[in-house]
Amino acid sequence: MTTAYELQEVTMRTGHAAIAAAVAIAAIAVTEVPANAADTTTTFTVTATTGLTVGAQPNASLSSAAPGGDAVGALGNVTVNDQRSELSTDWIATVSLSTPFTTGSGTASETIGGASVVYDPRTAINPVNGPFTAGTSGNLASPRTAFSRPSGDGANSVSWNPQLTVSVPAGNVSGAYSGVITHSVA
């Protein structure tokens, strides 16, 4: 006659064996290669949106200055947006004084040229996918580098808020002076 203890022991061994068999079957089912398979090659296109552009504020005002003094102020944000989405999307943004500062009829005493105008790009604002390098501060007697992206791939953008300092020659006359600062990128 079988005791209750022996019956419980047989039931436990049978239960453990059943669990082990179920685990083994599940492992085989998971690792088994299907008899039939189908692959789908999936493609899509990444498209460039706007190319390489530069934008700047249309107007800026500097502080007033007496002859022999300095007129100073920020030009507002300048932004290069490069959406070419290519390899090696490096660029250089240049700045120039395309029209000298003049007042009145623009005689020599009513004109301030680029040698008296200092451009300081200052630091990057909201850089996306750099690296970016600010140009050095200096006069606008000739075009100079404002900002650049020396290396990198893909879309990128950066802004900066340059400061302009115009040294008014002591021999210049009073008046409202106006000139044109031009940013370009290539």
mmCIF file of C-alpha atoms in Angstrom:
data_model
loop_
_atom_site.group_PDB
_atom_site.id
_atom_site.type_symbol
_atom_site.label_atom_id
_atom_site.label_comp_id
_atom_site.label_asym_id
_atom_site.label_seq_id
_atom_site.Cartn_x
_atom_site.Cartn_y
_atom_site.Cartn_z
ATOM 1 C CA MET A 1 0.000 0.000 0.000
ATOM 2 C CA THR A 2 1.283 3.504 -0.942
ATOM 3 C CA THR A 3 1.497 6.092 1.748
ATOM 4 C CA ALA A 4 0.373 9.697 1.341
ATOM 5 C CA TYR A 5 3.989 10.838 1.652
ATOM 6 C CA GLU A 6 5.138 8.570 -1.200
ATOM 7 C CA LEU A 7 2.209 9.704 -3.376
ATOM 8 C CA GLN A 8 3.098 13.380 -2.784
ATOM 9 C CA GLU A 9 6.753 12.695 -3.701
ATOM 10 C CA VAL A 10 5.765 10.960 -6.972
ATOM 11 C CA THR A 11 3.398 13.830 -7.848
ATOM 12 C CA MET A 12 6.146 16.418 -7.240
ATOM 13 C CA ARG A 13 8.679 14.507 -9.393
ATOM 14 C CA THR A 14 6.084 14.165 -12.166
ATOM 15 C CA GLY A 15 5.235 17.898 -11.940
ATOM 16 C CA HIS A 16 8.926 18.907 -12.156
ATOM 17 C CA ALA A 17 9.449 16.608 -15.123
ATOM 18 C CA ALA A 18 6.414 18.089 -16.901
ATOM 19 C CA ILE A 19 7.703 21.656 -16.332
ATOM 20 C CA ALA A 20 11.175 20.728 -17.595
ATOM 21 C CA ALA A 21 9.652 19.121 -20.711
ATOM 22 C CA ALA A 22 7.536 22.229 -21.411
ATOM 23 C CA VAL A 23 10.571 24.538 -21.096
ATOM 24 C CA ALA A 24 12.591 22.335 -23.471
ATOM 25 C CA ILE A 25 9.782 22.345 -26.056
ATOM 26 C CA ALA A 26 9.438 26.153 -25.813
ATOM 27 C CA ALA A 27 13.202 26.601 -26.300
ATOM 28 C CA ILE A 28 13.127 24.453 -29.421
ATOM 29 C CA ALA A 29 10.128 26.364 -30.790
ATOM 30 C CA VAL A 30 11.838 29.748 -30.271
ATOM 31 C CA THR A 31 15.152 28.773 -31.897
ATOM 32 C CA GLU A 32 13.644 26.764 -34.706
ATOM 33 C CA VAL A 33 14.021 28.381 -38.163
ATOM 34 C CA PRO A 34 10.704 28.852 -39.948
ATOM 35 C CA ALA A 35 10.119 26.677 -42.943
ATOM 36 C CA ASN A 36 9.327 29.754 -45.039
ATOM 37 C CA ALA A 37 10.519 33.405 -44.628
ATOM 38 C CA ALA A 38 10.088 36.636 -46.604
ATOM 39 C CA ASP A 39 12.312 39.745 -46.426
ATOM 40 C CA THR A 40 11.161 43.261 -47.286
ATOM 41 C CA THR A 41 13.839 45.717 -48.395
ATOM 42 C CA THR A 42 12.575 49.061 -47.121
ATOM 43 C CA THR A 43 13.751 52.416 -48.501
ATOM 44 C CA PHE A 44 13.055 56.099 -47.965
ATOM 45 C CA THR A 45 14.600 59.385 -49.072
ATOM 46 C CA VAL A 46 16.073 62.162 -46.931
ATOM 47 C CA THR A 47 15.651 65.405 -48.865
ATOM 48 C CA ALA A 48 17.406 68.718 -48.439
ATOM 49 C CA THR A 49 14.966 71.508 -47.667
ATOM 50 C CA THR A 50 16.443 74.977 -48.232
ATOM 51 C CA GLY A 51 20.141 74.674 -49.004
ATOM 52 C CA LEU A 52 22.626 77.096 -47.413
ATOM 53 C CA THR A 53 21.236 80.485 -46.347
ATOM 54 C CA VAL A 54 22.197 83.459 -44.201
ATOM 55 C CA GLY A 55 19.760 85.869 -42.598
ATOM 56 C CA ALA A 56 20.283 89.114 -40.699
ATOM 57 C CA GLN A 57 18.211 91.875 -39.140
ATOM 58 C CA PRO A 58 17.215 94.478 -41.747
ATOM 59 C CA ASN A 59 18.012 97.433 -39.471
ATOM 60 C CA ALA A 60 20.202 98.187 -36.461
ATOM 61 C CA SER A 61 20.984 101.323 -34.467
ATOM 62 C CA LEU A 62 24.226 102.175 -32.699
ATOM 63 C CA SER A 63 24.760 104.579 -29.836
ATOM 64 C CA SER A 64 25.400 108.240 -30.585
ATOM 65 C CA ALA A 65 28.981 109.450 -30.664
ATOM 66 C CA ALA A 66 30.791 112.776 -30.830
ATOM 67 C CA PRO A 67 33.598 113.333 -33.339
ATOM 68 C CA GLY A 68 36.595 111.434 -31.977
ATOM 69 C CA GLY A 69 34.298 109.023 -30.064
ATOM 70 C CA ASP A 70 32.834 105.580 -30.707
ATOM 71 C CA ALA A 71 29.327 104.584 -31.764
ATOM 72 C CA VAL A 72 28.663 101.052 -30.436
ATOM 73 C CA GLY A 73 25.841 98.539 -30.651
ATOM 74 C CA ALA A 74 24.720 95.028 -31.505
ATOM 75 C CA LEU A 75 23.475 94.299 -35.025
ATOM 76 C CA GLY A 76 20.929 91.682 -33.927
ATOM 77 C CA ASN A 77 21.071 87.984 -34.648
ATOM 78 C CA VAL A 78 22.715 86.751 -37.824
ATOM 79 C CA THR A 79 21.815 83.129 -38.660
ATOM 80 C CA VAL A 80 23.347 80.595 -41.019
ATOM 81 C CA ASN A 81 20.989 77.718 -41.762
ATOM 82 C CA ASP A 82 22.505 74.822 -43.707
ATOM 83 C CA GLN A 83 19.898 72.287 -44.796
ATOM 84 C CA ARG A 84 21.928 70.762 -47.641
ATOM 85 C CA SER A 85 22.044 67.485 -45.664
ATOM 86 C CA GLU A 86 25.228 66.274 -47.354
ATOM 87 C CA LEU A 87 28.647 64.990 -46.399
ATOM 88 C CA SER A 88 31.228 67.683 -45.631
ATOM 89 C CA THR A 89 28.810 70.586 -45.146
ATOM 90 C CA ASP A 90 31.441 73.112 -44.177
ATOM 91 C CA TRP A 91 30.968 76.829 -44.886
ATOM 92 C CA ILE A 92 32.389 80.291 -44.208
ATOM 93 C CA ALA A 93 30.222 83.320 -43.464
ATOM 94 C CA THR A 94 31.894 86.621 -44.335
ATOM 95 C CA VAL A 95 31.034 90.169 -43.357
ATOM 96 C CA SER A 96 31.834 93.400 -45.155
ATOM 97 C CA LEU A 97 30.983 97.080 -45.093
ATOM 98 C CA SER A 98 29.387 97.153 -48.545
ATOM 99 C CA THR A 99 28.362 100.823 -48.251
ATOM 100 C CA PRO A 100 30.455 103.182 -46.066
ATOM 101 C CA PHE A 101 28.728 105.196 -43.350
ATOM 102 C CA THR A 102 27.740 108.576 -44.768
ATOM 103 C CA THR A 103 25.677 111.618 -43.932
ATOM 104 C CA GLY A 104 24.674 114.607 -46.062
ATOM 105 C CA SER A 105 26.144 114.410 -49.543
ATOM 106 C CA GLY A 106 28.880 111.960 -48.531
ATOM 107 C CA THR A 107 31.928 114.203 -48.791
ATOM 108 C CA ALA A 108 35.162 113.085 -47.094
ATOM 109 C CA SER A 109 34.079 114.795 -43.831
ATOM 110 C CA GLU A 110 30.689 113.048 -44.116
ATOM 111 C CA THR A 111 32.017 109.517 -44.704
ATOM 112 C CA ILE A 112 33.349 106.800 -42.384
ATOM 113 C CA GLY A 113 35.024 103.852 -44.124
ATOM 114 C CA GLY A 114 35.648 100.255 -43.090
ATOM 115 C CA ALA A 115 39.056 100.975 -41.474
ATOM 116 C CA SER A 116 37.142 102.804 -38.723
ATOM 117 C CA VAL A 117 34.505 100.065 -38.284
ATOM 118 C CA VAL A 118 35.269 97.102 -35.985
ATOM 119 C CA TYR A 119 33.134 93.941 -36.185
ATOM 120 C CA ASP A 120 33.112 91.480 -33.255
ATOM 121 C CA PRO A 121 31.066 88.312 -33.922
ATOM 122 C CA ARG A 122 31.039 87.293 -30.241
ATOM 123 C CA THR A 123 29.720 83.800 -29.369
ATOM 124 C CA ALA A 124 27.456 81.200 -30.966
ATOM 125 C CA ILE A 125 23.750 81.232 -30.101
ATOM 126 C CA ASN A 126 21.638 78.050 -30.409
ATOM 127 C CA PRO A 127 24.239 75.979 -32.285
ATOM 128 C CA VAL A 128 22.888 72.813 -33.932
ATOM 129 C CA ASN A 129 25.275 70.082 -35.165
ATOM 130 C CA GLY A 130 28.594 71.962 -34.928
ATOM 131 C CA PRO A 131 31.440 72.544 -34.653
ATOM 132 C CA PHE A 132 31.287 76.292 -35.347
ATOM 133 C CA THR A 133 34.083 78.834 -35.069
ATOM 134 C CA ALA A 134 33.664 82.559 -34.509
ATOM 135 C CA GLY A 135 35.878 84.840 -36.571
ATOM 136 C CA THR A 136 38.233 87.243 -34.840
ATOM 137 C CA SER A 137 37.270 90.804 -34.046
ATOM 138 C CA GLY A 138 38.692 93.330 -36.514
ATOM 139 C CA ASN A 139 38.020 96.211 -38.857
ATOM 140 C CA LEU A 140 36.012 96.043 -42.067
ATOM 141 C CA ALA A 141 38.596 97.646 -44.354
ATOM 142 C CA SER A 142 38.155 94.394 -46.290
ATOM 143 C CA PRO A 143 35.743 91.434 -45.938
ATOM 144 C CA ARG A 144 36.473 89.170 -42.993
ATOM 145 C CA THR A 145 35.259 85.838 -41.589
ATOM 146 C CA ALA A 146 32.315 86.302 -39.246
ATOM 147 C CA PHE A 147 31.631 82.620 -38.451
ATOM 148 C CA SER A 148 32.436 79.249 -39.982
ATOM 149 C CA ARG A 149 31.758 75.561 -39.813
ATOM 150 C CA PRO A 150 35.156 73.971 -40.479
ATOM 151 C CA SER A 151 33.942 70.370 -40.662
ATOM 152 C CA GLY A 152 30.963 68.079 -40.217
ATOM 153 C CA ASP A 153 28.170 66.360 -42.089
ATOM 154 C CA GLY A 154 24.437 66.929 -42.385
ATOM 155 C CA ALA A 155 22.097 69.791 -41.594
ATOM 156 C CA ASN A 156 23.307 72.474 -39.174
ATOM 157 C CA SER A 157 22.594 76.015 -38.025
ATOM 158 C CA VAL A 158 24.003 78.703 -35.762
ATOM 159 C CA SER A 159 23.256 82.322 -34.857
ATOM 160 C CA TRP A 160 25.404 85.083 -33.399
ATOM 161 C CA ASN A 161 24.747 88.687 -32.357
ATOM 162 C CA PRO A 162 27.748 90.724 -33.537
ATOM 163 C CA GLN A 163 28.810 94.008 -31.999
ATOM 164 C CA LEU A 164 29.834 96.925 -34.201
ATOM 165 C CA THR A 165 32.089 99.771 -33.067
ATOM 166 C CA VAL A 166 32.452 102.791 -35.345
ATOM 167 C CA SER A 167 35.284 105.148 -34.438
ATOM 168 C CA VAL A 168 34.142 108.569 -35.637
ATOM 169 C CA PRO A 169 37.099 110.561 -36.982
ATOM 170 C CA ALA A 170 37.620 113.909 -35.201
ATOM 171 C CA GLY A 171 37.275 115.725 -38.533
ATOM 172 C CA ASN A 172 33.823 114.322 -39.350
ATOM 173 C CA VAL A 173 30.733 116.510 -39.232
ATOM 174 C CA SER A 174 27.638 115.831 -37.158
ATOM 175 C CA GLY A 175 24.635 114.144 -38.738
ATOM 176 C CA ALA A 176 22.759 110.856 -38.977
ATOM 177 C CA TYR A 177 25.146 108.355 -40.593
ATOM 178 C CA SER A 178 23.967 105.281 -42.421
ATOM 179 C CA GLY A 179 25.902 102.384 -43.941
ATOM 180 C CA VAL A 180 25.312 98.784 -45.035
ATOM 181 C CA ILE A 181 26.853 95.743 -43.350
ATOM 182 C CA THR A 182 26.594 92.665 -45.604
ATOM 183 C CA HIS A 183 26.814 89.028 -44.469
ATOM 184 C CA SER A 184 27.280 86.280 -47.042
ATOM 185 C CA VAL A 185 27.892 82.531 -46.813
ATOM 186 C CA ALA A 186 29.487 79.998 -49.120
#
